PDB file of C-alpha atoms in Angstrom:
ATOM      1  CA  ALA A 873      -9.096  -9.567  11.178  1.00 40.00           C
ATOM      2  CA  GLY A 874     -10.323 -13.628  11.574  1.00 43.00           C
ATOM      3  CA  ASN A 875     -10.535 -13.706   7.974  1.00 43.00           C
ATOM      4  CA  TYR A 876      -7.273 -13.500   6.646  1.00 41.00           C
ATOM      5  CA  ALA A 877      -6.202 -16.039   9.203  1.00 42.00           C
ATOM      6  CA  PHE A 878      -3.008 -14.189  10.829  1.00 41.00           C
ATOM      7  CA  GLN A 879      -3.864 -15.258  14.172  1.00 41.00           C
ATOM      8  CA  ALA A 880      -0.859 -16.755  15.929  1.00 41.00           C
ATOM      9  CA  GLN A 881      -1.192 -20.091  16.993  1.00 41.00           C
ATOM     10  CA  PRO A 882       0.938 -21.098  20.855  1.00 43.00           C
ATOM     11  CA  MET A 883       2.670 -23.871  20.422  1.00 42.00           C
ATOM     12  CA  ALA A 884       2.211 -27.299  22.488  1.00 46.00           C
ATOM     13  CA  PHE A 885       4.065 -30.013  23.396  1.00 44.00           C
ATOM     14  CA  PRO A 886       2.442 -33.778  23.846  1.00 49.00           C
ATOM     15  CA  GLY A 887       1.307 -33.951  27.911  1.00 52.00           C
ATOM     16  CA  GLY A 888       2.374 -30.154  28.830  1.00 49.00           C
ATOM     17  CA  PRO A 889       1.137 -26.713  28.957  1.00 49.00           C
ATOM     18  CA  ALA A 890       0.811 -24.252  25.396  1.00 48.00           C
ATOM     19  CA  VAL A 891       3.384 -21.900  25.232  1.00 44.00           C
ATOM     20  CA  PRO A 892       3.087 -18.857  23.366  1.00 45.00           C
ATOM     21  CA  PRO A 893       5.402 -18.205  20.705  1.00 46.00           C
ATOM     22  CA  ILE A 894       9.068 -16.187  21.230  1.00 43.00           C
ATOM     23  CA  GLN A 895       8.914 -12.475  20.530  1.00 50.00           C
ATOM     24  CA  ASN A 896      11.659 -11.275  18.587  1.00 55.00           C
ATOM     25  CA  GLN A 897      12.136 -14.315  16.833  1.00 55.00           C
ATOM     26  CA  PRO A 898      10.885 -14.997  12.970  1.00 59.00           C
ATOM     27  CA  MET A 899       7.646 -16.210  12.535  1.00 63.00           C
ATOM     28  CA  VAL A 900       6.547 -18.829  10.161  1.00 63.00           C
ATOM     29  CA  GLN A 901       2.479 -19.447   9.203  1.00 61.00           C
ATOM     30  CA  GLU A 902       1.759 -21.667   5.784  1.00 63.00           C
ATOM     31  CA  GLY A 903       5.419 -21.617   4.134  1.00 70.00           C
ATOM     32  CA  THR A 904       5.862 -17.280   5.038  1.00 81.00           C
ATOM     33  CA  ILE A 905       8.174 -16.199   6.691  1.00 91.00           C
ATOM     34  CA  TRP A 906       6.970 -12.766   9.258  1.00 93.00           C
ATOM     35  CA  MET A 907       9.165 -10.096  10.045  1.00 94.00           C
ATOM     36  CA  PRO A 908       9.567 -10.437  14.143  1.00 93.00           C
ATOM     37  CA  ILE A 909       7.813  -9.234  17.013  1.00 90.00           C
ATOM     38  CA  PRO A 910       9.420  -5.873  17.815  1.00 91.00           C
ATOM     39  CA  PRO A 911       8.667  -4.935  21.228  1.00 91.00           C
ATOM     40  CA  SER A 912       6.924  -2.076  22.203  1.00 90.00           C
ATOM     41  CA  ILE A 913       7.317   2.126  21.852  1.00 93.00           C
ATOM     42  CA  PRO A 914       6.124   4.228  23.857  1.00 92.00           C
ATOM     43  CA  ASN A 915       4.840   7.117  21.878  1.00 91.00           C
ATOM     44  CA  CYS A 916       4.317   5.021  18.786  1.00 95.00           C
ATOM     45  CA  PRO A 917       0.516   3.637  17.316  1.00 95.00           C
ATOM     46  CA  PRO A 918       0.771  -0.288  18.151  1.00 94.00           C
ATOM     47  CA  GLY A 919       0.941  -2.424  15.461  1.00 95.00           C
ATOM     48  CA  LEU A 920       4.078   0.556  12.893  1.00 97.00           C
ATOM     49  CA  GLU A 921       7.168  -0.473  15.749  1.00 96.00           C
ATOM     50  CA  TYR A 922       8.222  -3.179  12.703  1.00 96.00           C
ATOM     51  CA  LEU A 923       8.535   0.978  11.131  1.00 97.00           C
ATOM     52  CA  THR A 924      10.975   1.848  13.058  1.00 96.00           C
ATOM     53  CA  GLN A 925      13.150  -0.762  11.946  1.00 95.00           C
ATOM     54  CA  ILE A 926      13.468  -0.540   8.687  1.00 96.00           C
ATOM     55  CA  ASP A 927      14.070   1.955   5.704  1.00 96.00           C
ATOM     56  CA  GLN A 928      12.394  -0.063   2.699  1.00 96.00           C
ATOM     57  CA  ILE A 929       9.677  -1.474   2.053  1.00 97.00           C
ATOM     58  CA  LEU A 930       8.474  -3.952  -0.769  1.00 96.00           C
ATOM     59  CA  ILE A 931       4.567  -4.225  -1.677  1.00 96.00           C
ATOM     60  CA  HIS A 932       3.854  -7.515  -4.099  1.00 94.00           C
ATOM     61  CA  GLN A 933      -0.046  -7.279  -5.503  1.00 90.00           C
ATOM     62  CA  GLN A 934      -0.820 -10.914  -5.502  1.00 86.00           C
ATOM     63  CA  ILE A 935      -2.151 -12.597  -8.623  1.00 75.00           C
ATOM     64  CA  GLU A 936      -6.205 -12.884  -8.647  1.00 67.00           C
ATOM     65  CA  LEU A 937      -6.408 -15.685 -10.930  1.00 64.00           C
ATOM     66  CA  LEU A 938     -10.258 -14.875 -11.194  1.00 58.00           C
ATOM     67  CA  GLU A 939      -9.422 -11.520 -12.473  1.00 57.00           C
ATOM     68  CA  ILE A 940      -7.150 -13.190 -14.896  1.00 57.00           C
ATOM     69  CA  LEU A 941      -9.441 -15.734 -17.113  1.00 59.00           C
ATOM     70  CA  SER A 942     -12.758 -13.612 -16.372  1.00 56.00           C
ATOM     71  CA  GLY A 943     -11.963 -10.236 -16.543  1.00 61.00           C
ATOM     72  CA  PHE A 944     -14.128  -9.926 -12.887  1.00 64.00           C
ATOM     73  CA  GLU A 945     -12.595  -7.175 -11.128  1.00 70.00           C
ATOM     74  CA  THR A 946     -12.215  -8.775  -7.338  1.00 80.00           C
ATOM     75  CA  ASN A 947     -10.608  -7.252  -4.360  1.00 87.00           C
ATOM     76  CA  ASN A 948      -7.013  -6.345  -3.800  1.00 90.00           C
ATOM     77  CA  LYS A 949      -4.619  -8.316  -1.969  1.00 93.00           C
ATOM     78  CA  TYR A 950      -0.629  -7.070  -0.732  1.00 95.00           C
ATOM     79  CA  GLU A 951       2.277  -8.503   0.753  1.00 95.00           C
ATOM     80  CA  LEU A 952       4.083  -5.565   1.965  1.00 97.00           C
ATOM     81  CA  LYS A 953       8.163  -6.959   3.308  1.00 96.00           C
ATOM     82  CA  ASN A 954      10.979  -5.507   4.641  1.00 95.00           C
ATOM     83  CA  ALA A 955      14.811  -6.467   2.505  1.00 93.00           C
ATOM     84  CA  LEU A 956      14.454  -9.419   3.782  1.00 93.00           C
ATOM     85  CA  GLY A 957      12.186 -10.411   2.577  1.00 93.00           C
ATOM     86  CA  GLN A 958      10.221 -10.808   5.645  1.00 95.00           C
ATOM     87  CA  ARG A 959       6.295 -10.232   5.459  1.00 96.00           C
ATOM     88  CA  VAL A 960       5.594  -7.178   7.658  1.00 96.00           C
ATOM     89  CA  TYR A 961       2.412  -6.932   6.699  1.00 97.00           C
ATOM     90  CA  PHE A 962      -0.527  -7.771   5.808  1.00 96.00           C
ATOM     91  CA  ALA A 963      -2.997  -5.769   3.025  1.00 97.00           C
ATOM     92  CA  ALA A 964      -6.424  -6.399   1.839  1.00 95.00           C
ATOM     93  CA  GLU A 965      -9.183  -3.968  -0.241  1.00 94.00           C
ATOM     94  CA  ASP A 966     -12.714  -4.185   0.899  1.00 91.00           C
ATOM     95  CA  THR A 967     -14.888  -2.467  -1.654  1.00 88.00           C
ATOM     96  CA  ASP A 968     -18.403  -4.249  -2.621  1.00 85.00           C
ATOM     97  CA  CYS A 969     -18.447  -6.032  -5.818  1.00 85.00           C
ATOM     98  CA  LEU A 970     -20.713  -3.240  -7.589  1.00 85.00           C
ATOM     99  CA  THR A 971     -18.010  -0.581  -6.821  1.00 85.00           C
ATOM    100  CA  ARG A 972     -14.669  -2.676  -8.076  1.00 80.00           C
ATOM    101  CA  ASN A 973     -16.929  -2.994 -11.640  1.00 81.00           C
ATOM    102  CA  CYS A 974     -18.521   0.270 -12.244  1.00 84.00           C
ATOM    103  CA  CYS A 975     -16.041   2.303 -10.719  1.00 82.00           C
ATOM    104  CA  GLY A 976     -12.658   0.641 -11.750  1.00 81.00           C
ATOM    105  CA  PRO A 977      -9.569   2.012 -10.468  1.00 84.00           C
ATOM    106  CA  SER A 978     -11.143   5.464  -9.828  1.00 84.00           C
ATOM    107  CA  ARG A 979     -13.183   3.485  -7.034  1.00 89.00           C
ATOM    108  CA  PRO A 980     -13.558   5.324  -3.272  1.00 91.00           C
ATOM    109  CA  PHE A 981     -12.042   2.167  -1.128  1.00 93.00           C
ATOM    110  CA  THR A 982     -11.203   1.030   2.236  1.00 96.00           C
ATOM    111  CA  ILE A 983      -7.555  -1.029   2.167  1.00 97.00           C
ATOM    112  CA  GLN A 984      -7.190  -2.531   5.653  1.00 97.00           C
ATOM    113  CA  ILE A 985      -3.446  -3.432   6.748  1.00 98.00           C
ATOM    114  CA  LEU A 986      -2.643  -6.289   9.065  1.00 97.00           C
ATOM    115  CA  ASP A 987       0.533  -7.247  11.248  1.00 94.00           C
ATOM    116  CA  ASN A 988       1.290 -10.816  11.903  1.00 88.00           C
ATOM    117  CA  LEU A 989      -0.707 -11.738  14.719  1.00 89.00           C
ATOM    118  CA  GLY A 990      -3.849 -11.028  12.778  1.00 92.00           C
ATOM    119  CA  ARG A 991      -4.327  -6.975  14.158  1.00 94.00           C
ATOM    120  CA  GLU A 992      -5.258  -4.297  12.044  1.00 97.00           C
ATOM    121  CA  VAL A 993      -2.971  -1.931  12.720  1.00 97.00           C
ATOM    122  CA  ILE A 994      -3.230   1.102   9.381  1.00 98.00           C
ATOM    123  CA  ARG A 995      -6.461   1.591   7.160  1.00 98.00           C
ATOM    124  CA  LEU A 996      -6.677   3.431   4.406  1.00 98.00           C
ATOM    125  CA  GLU A 997      -9.788   5.137   3.414  1.00 97.00           C
ATOM    126  CA  ARG A 998     -10.366   6.782  -0.568  1.00 96.00           C
ATOM    127  CA  PRO A 999     -13.404   8.613  -1.377  1.00 93.00           C
ATOM    128  CA  LEU A1000     -15.053   8.739  -4.312  1.00 86.00           C
ATOM    129  CA  ARG A1001     -13.056  11.751  -6.391  1.00 78.00           C
ATOM    130  CA  CYS A1002     -13.483  12.759 -10.033  1.00 68.00           C
ATOM    131  CA  SER A1003     -10.840  11.463 -11.627  1.00 60.00           C
ATOM    132  CA  SER A1004      -9.800  14.221 -14.243  1.00 59.00           C
ATOM    133  CA  CYS A1005      -6.744  16.660 -14.136  1.00 55.00           C
ATOM    134  CA  CYS A1006      -8.898  19.357 -15.505  1.00 59.00           C
ATOM    135  CA  CYS A1007     -11.177  19.434 -12.067  1.00 60.00           C
ATOM    136  CA  PRO A1008      -8.154  20.974  -9.632  1.00 67.00           C
ATOM    137  CA  CYS A1009     -11.331  21.753  -7.317  1.00 66.00           C
ATOM    138  CA  CYS A1010     -11.963  18.251  -6.334  1.00 74.00           C
ATOM    139  CA  LEU A1011      -8.819  15.867  -6.499  1.00 88.00           C
ATOM    140  CA  GLN A1012      -7.538  12.454  -5.584  1.00 92.00           C
ATOM    141  CA  GLU A1013      -7.606  12.048  -2.065  1.00 95.00           C
ATOM    142  CA  VAL A1014      -6.243   9.587   1.271  1.00 97.00           C
ATOM    143  CA  GLU A1015      -7.148   8.734   4.612  1.00 98.00           C
ATOM    144  CA  VAL A1016      -4.463   6.790   6.838  1.00 98.00           C
ATOM    145  CA  GLN A1017      -5.953   5.907  10.164  1.00 98.00           C
ATOM    146  CA  ALA A1018      -3.452   4.492  13.276  1.00 97.00           C
ATOM    147  CA  PRO A1019      -4.821   2.209  14.892  1.00 95.00           C
ATOM    148  CA  PRO A1020      -7.876   2.750  12.659  1.00 96.00           C
ATOM    149  CA  GLY A1021     -10.139   5.346  13.772  1.00 96.00           C
ATOM    150  CA  THR A1022      -7.251   7.901  14.822  1.00 97.00           C
ATOM    151  CA  THR A1023      -6.406   9.198  11.519  1.00 98.00           C
ATOM    152  CA  VAL A1024      -1.864  10.668  10.900  1.00 98.00           C
ATOM    153  CA  GLY A1025      -2.475  11.930   8.268  1.00 98.00           C
ATOM    154  CA  TYR A1026      -3.465  12.827   4.444  1.00 98.00           C
ATOM    155  CA  VAL A1027      -1.981  12.118   1.016  1.00 98.00           C
ATOM    156  CA  VAL A1028      -3.593  14.933  -1.018  1.00 96.00           C
ATOM    157  CA  GLN A1029      -3.625  14.717  -4.820  1.00 94.00           C
ATOM    158  CA  ASN A1030      -1.704  17.887  -6.049  1.00 94.00           C
ATOM    159  CA  TRP A1031      -3.564  19.785  -9.905  1.00 88.00           C
ATOM    160  CA  HIS A1032      -0.252  19.293 -12.206  1.00 87.00           C
ATOM    161  CA  ALA A1033      -0.786  20.041 -16.069  1.00 83.00           C
ATOM    162  CA  CYS A1034       2.065  17.770 -16.686  1.00 86.00           C
ATOM    163  CA  LEU A1035       3.201  16.093 -13.639  1.00 90.00           C
ATOM    164  CA  PRO A1036       1.899  13.760 -11.026  1.00 92.00           C
ATOM    165  CA  LYS A1037       2.159  15.724  -7.910  1.00 95.00           C
ATOM    166  CA  PHE A1038       1.383  14.640  -4.588  1.00 97.00           C
ATOM    167  CA  THR A1039       1.523  15.982  -1.034  1.00 97.00           C
ATOM    168  CA  ILE A1040       1.551  13.560   2.423  1.00 98.00           C
ATOM    169  CA  GLN A1041       0.063  16.224   5.197  1.00 98.00           C
ATOM    170  CA  ASP A1042      -0.236  15.271   8.569  1.00 97.00           C
ATOM    171  CA  ASP A1043      -3.085  15.007  10.891  1.00 97.00           C
ATOM    172  CA  LYS A1044      -3.212  18.690  11.212  1.00 97.00           C
ATOM    173  CA  ARG A1045      -3.112  18.664   8.314  1.00 97.00           C
ATOM    174  CA  MET A1046       0.072  20.590   8.410  1.00 98.00           C
ATOM    175  CA  ASP A1047       2.498  19.835   4.693  1.00 97.00           C
ATOM    176  CA  ILE A1048       5.503  17.308   5.800  1.00 97.00           C
ATOM    177  CA  LEU A1049       6.501  16.072   2.322  1.00 98.00           C
ATOM    178  CA  LYS A1050       6.106  16.512  -1.443  1.00 98.00           C
ATOM    179  CA  ILE A1051       5.635  13.446  -4.233  1.00 98.00           C
ATOM    180  CA  THR A1052       6.332  14.317  -7.489  1.00 96.00           C
ATOM    181  CA  GLY A1053       6.600  11.905 -10.671  1.00 93.00           C
ATOM    182  CA  PRO A1054       7.109  12.062 -14.166  1.00 91.00           C
ATOM    183  CA  CYS A1055       5.899  13.571 -16.667  1.00 85.00           C
ATOM    184  CA  VAL A1056       5.330  10.032 -18.855  1.00 79.00           C
ATOM    185  CA  VAL A1057       3.983   7.705 -16.341  1.00 77.00           C
ATOM    186  CA  CYS A1058       4.545   4.252 -17.669  1.00 72.00           C
ATOM    187  CA  SER A1059       6.228   1.369 -17.102  1.00 62.00           C
ATOM    188  CA  CYS A1060       7.236  -0.547 -20.360  1.00 70.00           C
ATOM    189  CA  CYS A1061      10.278  -2.334 -19.795  1.00 71.00           C
ATOM    190  CA  GLU A1062      12.144   0.438 -16.724  1.00 82.00           C
ATOM    191  CA  ASP A1063      10.967   1.360 -13.447  1.00 87.00           C
ATOM    192  CA  VAL A1064       8.820   4.092 -12.607  1.00 92.00           C
ATOM    193  CA  ASN A1065       9.991   6.768  -9.540  1.00 94.00           C
ATOM    194  CA  PHE A1066       7.748   9.100  -8.284  1.00 96.00           C
ATOM    195  CA  GLU A1067      10.565  10.949  -5.793  1.00 97.00           C
ATOM    196  CA  VAL A1068       9.593  12.009  -2.011  1.00 97.00           C
ATOM    197  CA  LYS A1069      10.501  15.857  -1.510  1.00 97.00           C
ATOM    198  CA  SER A1070      10.941  17.902   1.769  1.00 96.00           C
ATOM    199  CA  VAL A1071       8.391  20.347   1.108  1.00 96.00           C
ATOM    200  CA  ASP A1072      10.236  22.824  -0.453  1.00 95.00           C
ATOM    201  CA  GLU A1073      11.631  20.426  -3.180  1.00 94.00           C
ATOM    202  CA  THR A1074      14.857  20.946  -2.746  1.00 94.00           C
ATOM    203  CA  CYS A1075      15.838  17.924  -1.139  1.00 95.00           C
ATOM    204  CA  THR A1076      15.239  14.279  -2.242  1.00 96.00           C
ATOM    205  CA  VAL A1077      14.339  12.265   0.941  1.00 96.00           C
ATOM    206  CA  GLY A1078      13.059   8.732  -0.519  1.00 97.00           C
ATOM    207  CA  ARG A1079      11.394   7.062  -3.327  1.00 97.00           C
ATOM    208  CA  ILE A1080       8.014   5.519  -4.783  1.00 97.00           C
ATOM    209  CA  ALA A1081       8.959   3.104  -7.186  1.00 94.00           C
ATOM    210  CA  LYS A1082       6.436   1.387  -9.801  1.00 92.00           C
ATOM    211  CA  HIS A1083       9.034  -1.601 -10.599  1.00 86.00           C
ATOM    212  CA  TRP A1084       8.879  -3.827 -14.039  1.00 76.00           C
ATOM    213  CA  THR A1085       7.674  -7.030 -13.452  1.00 63.00           C
ATOM    214  CA  GLY A1086       8.446  -8.503 -16.874  1.00 57.00           C
ATOM    215  CA  PHE A1087       5.677  -8.511 -20.275  1.00 48.00           C
ATOM    216  CA  VAL A1088       3.385 -11.172 -19.387  1.00 47.00           C
ATOM    217  CA  ARG A1089       2.598 -10.125 -15.914  1.00 51.00           C
ATOM    218  CA  GLU A1090       2.396  -6.511 -16.634  1.00 50.00           C
ATOM    219  CA  ALA A1091       0.403  -7.180 -20.415  1.00 49.00           C
ATOM    220  CA  PHE A1092      -1.906  -9.650 -18.399  1.00 46.00           C
ATOM    221  CA  THR A1093      -2.214  -8.957 -14.864  1.00 49.00           C
ATOM    222  CA  ASP A1094      -2.902  -5.726 -13.110  1.00 52.00           C
ATOM    223  CA  SER A1095      -0.673  -6.841 -10.373  1.00 61.00           C
ATOM    224  CA  ASP A1096       2.245  -4.633  -9.027  1.00 77.00           C
ATOM    225  CA  ASN A1097       5.069  -4.889  -7.663  1.00 90.00           C
ATOM    226  CA  PHE A1098       5.915  -1.267  -5.728  1.00 95.00           C
ATOM    227  CA  GLY A1099       9.298  -0.424  -3.284  1.00 95.00           C
ATOM    228  CA  ILE A1100       9.445   2.496  -0.842  1.00 97.00           C
ATOM    229  CA  THR A1101      11.962   3.755   0.637  1.00 97.00           C
ATOM    230  CA  PHE A1102      12.451   6.082   3.810  1.00 97.00           C
ATOM    231  CA  PRO A1103      14.857   8.183   5.989  1.00 96.00           C
ATOM    232  CA  MET A1104      15.414   5.510   8.632  1.00 96.00           C
ATOM    233  CA  ASP A1105      14.673   7.724  11.430  1.00 95.00           C
ATOM    234  CA  LEU A1106      11.363   9.623   9.283  1.00 97.00           C
ATOM    235  CA  ASP A1107       8.656   9.255  12.485  1.00 96.00           C
ATOM    236  CA  VAL A1108       6.891   6.188  11.678  1.00 97.00           C
ATOM    237  CA  LYS A1109       2.814   8.113  10.846  1.00 97.00           C
ATOM    238  CA  MET A1110       4.831   9.600   7.814  1.00 97.00           C
ATOM    239  CA  LYS A1111       6.093   6.199   7.037  1.00 98.00           C
ATOM    240  CA  ALA A1112       2.379   4.521   7.187  1.00 98.00           C
ATOM    241  CA  VAL A1113       1.255   7.433   5.187  1.00 98.00           C
ATOM    242  CA  MET A1114       3.779   7.024   2.737  1.00 98.00           C
ATOM    243  CA  ILE A1115       2.199   3.237   2.330  1.00 98.00           C
ATOM    244  CA  GLY A1116      -1.064   5.322   1.705  1.00 97.00           C
ATOM    245  CA  ALA A1117       0.936   7.500  -1.144  1.00 97.00           C
ATOM    246  CA  CYS A1118       1.943   4.392  -2.635  1.00 97.00           C
ATOM    247  CA  PHE A1119      -1.384   2.767  -2.641  1.00 96.00           C
ATOM    248  CA  LEU A1120      -3.261   5.785  -3.915  1.00 95.00           C
ATOM    249  CA  ILE A1121      -0.025   6.058  -7.217  1.00 95.00           C
ATOM    250  CA  ASP A1122      -1.507   2.419  -8.023  1.00 93.00           C
ATOM    251  CA  PHE A1123      -4.949   2.693  -8.019  1.00 91.00           C
ATOM    252  CA  MET A1124      -4.165   6.115 -10.390  1.00 90.00           C
ATOM    253  CA  PHE A1125      -1.383   4.860 -12.650  1.00 89.00           C
ATOM    254  CA  PHE A1126      -1.480   1.187 -12.690  1.00 86.00           C
ATOM    255  CA  GLU A1127      -4.697  -0.378 -11.792  1.00 80.00           C
ATOM    256  CA  HIS A1128      -6.095   0.954 -15.070  1.00 63.00           C
ATOM    257  CA  SER A1129      -4.146  -0.643 -17.130  1.00 46.00           C
ATOM    258  CA  GLY A1130      -4.076  -4.148 -16.212  1.00 44.00           C
ATOM    259  CA  ASP A1131      -8.433  -3.764 -16.094  1.00 46.00           C
ATOM    260  CA  ARG A1132      -8.764  -2.570 -19.809  1.00 43.00           C
ATOM    261  CA  LYS A1133      -6.138  -5.340 -20.960  1.00 42.00           C
ATOM    262  CA  GLN A1134      -8.729  -7.993 -18.917  1.00 38.00           C
ATOM    263  CA  ARG A1135     -11.776  -7.053 -20.077  1.00 37.00           C
ATOM    264  CA  ALA A1136     -10.179  -7.284 -23.895  1.00 36.00           C
ATOM    265  CA  GLY A1137      -9.520 -10.254 -23.575  1.00 37.00           C
ATOM    266  CA  VAL A1138     -13.364 -11.224 -22.330  1.00 33.00           C
ATOM    267  CA  TRP A1139     -15.312  -9.091 -24.748  1.00 31.00           C
TER     268      TRP A1139
END
């Protein structure tokens, strides 16, 4: 966690002792306003208390200048914000150089999600799986841990001839929610919506949307913006799993377009 420099620093007055940061007040670090630290909640995984207070989260992938200039794939980094623009979490991919540049968007990954104290509160683990729709026996999956080492759920791809479909499961592999995307996953000049539904798919309870960010950004980078909406009273563990679903959708459907354009510009 120290690699990301998010440890809250105590404030001090001349000639006086250090004073710890005041909880429940917005924190400002390097020009970034963080969401106030919520109080701890019984039976809530540490760090997920933030999710009890929001029904929407925005994910902004940071633009990497090295990728734009060279086409060399670097570890992705993301800001996760609430509807007020306050940073809730920071996410960073932890994948070795060879895997990133040989496997591309199909690569296995570990994504660490940190809170404003620099604690890793969520970890996403994606194993290497075949990305072809012709292999229904080896579909994509992400394991969500909160805190790291404690599995709270899974995102499992479901085979379908036309539609992108996923299932959100709890730690016991019980189906909790379903996700269905459009037949044609194209982000040209409009948002792409993946509907989150009940298990029987009769009721829509949320949405994962890939936001259109403009022609230049879409054409020359793989830096994407997403929005996730969910019921305020949804179990925080399932909210964390929905965040994992968003990252999997990004890698499966949107990461590769920027990669191809970057490499085309280089070669």
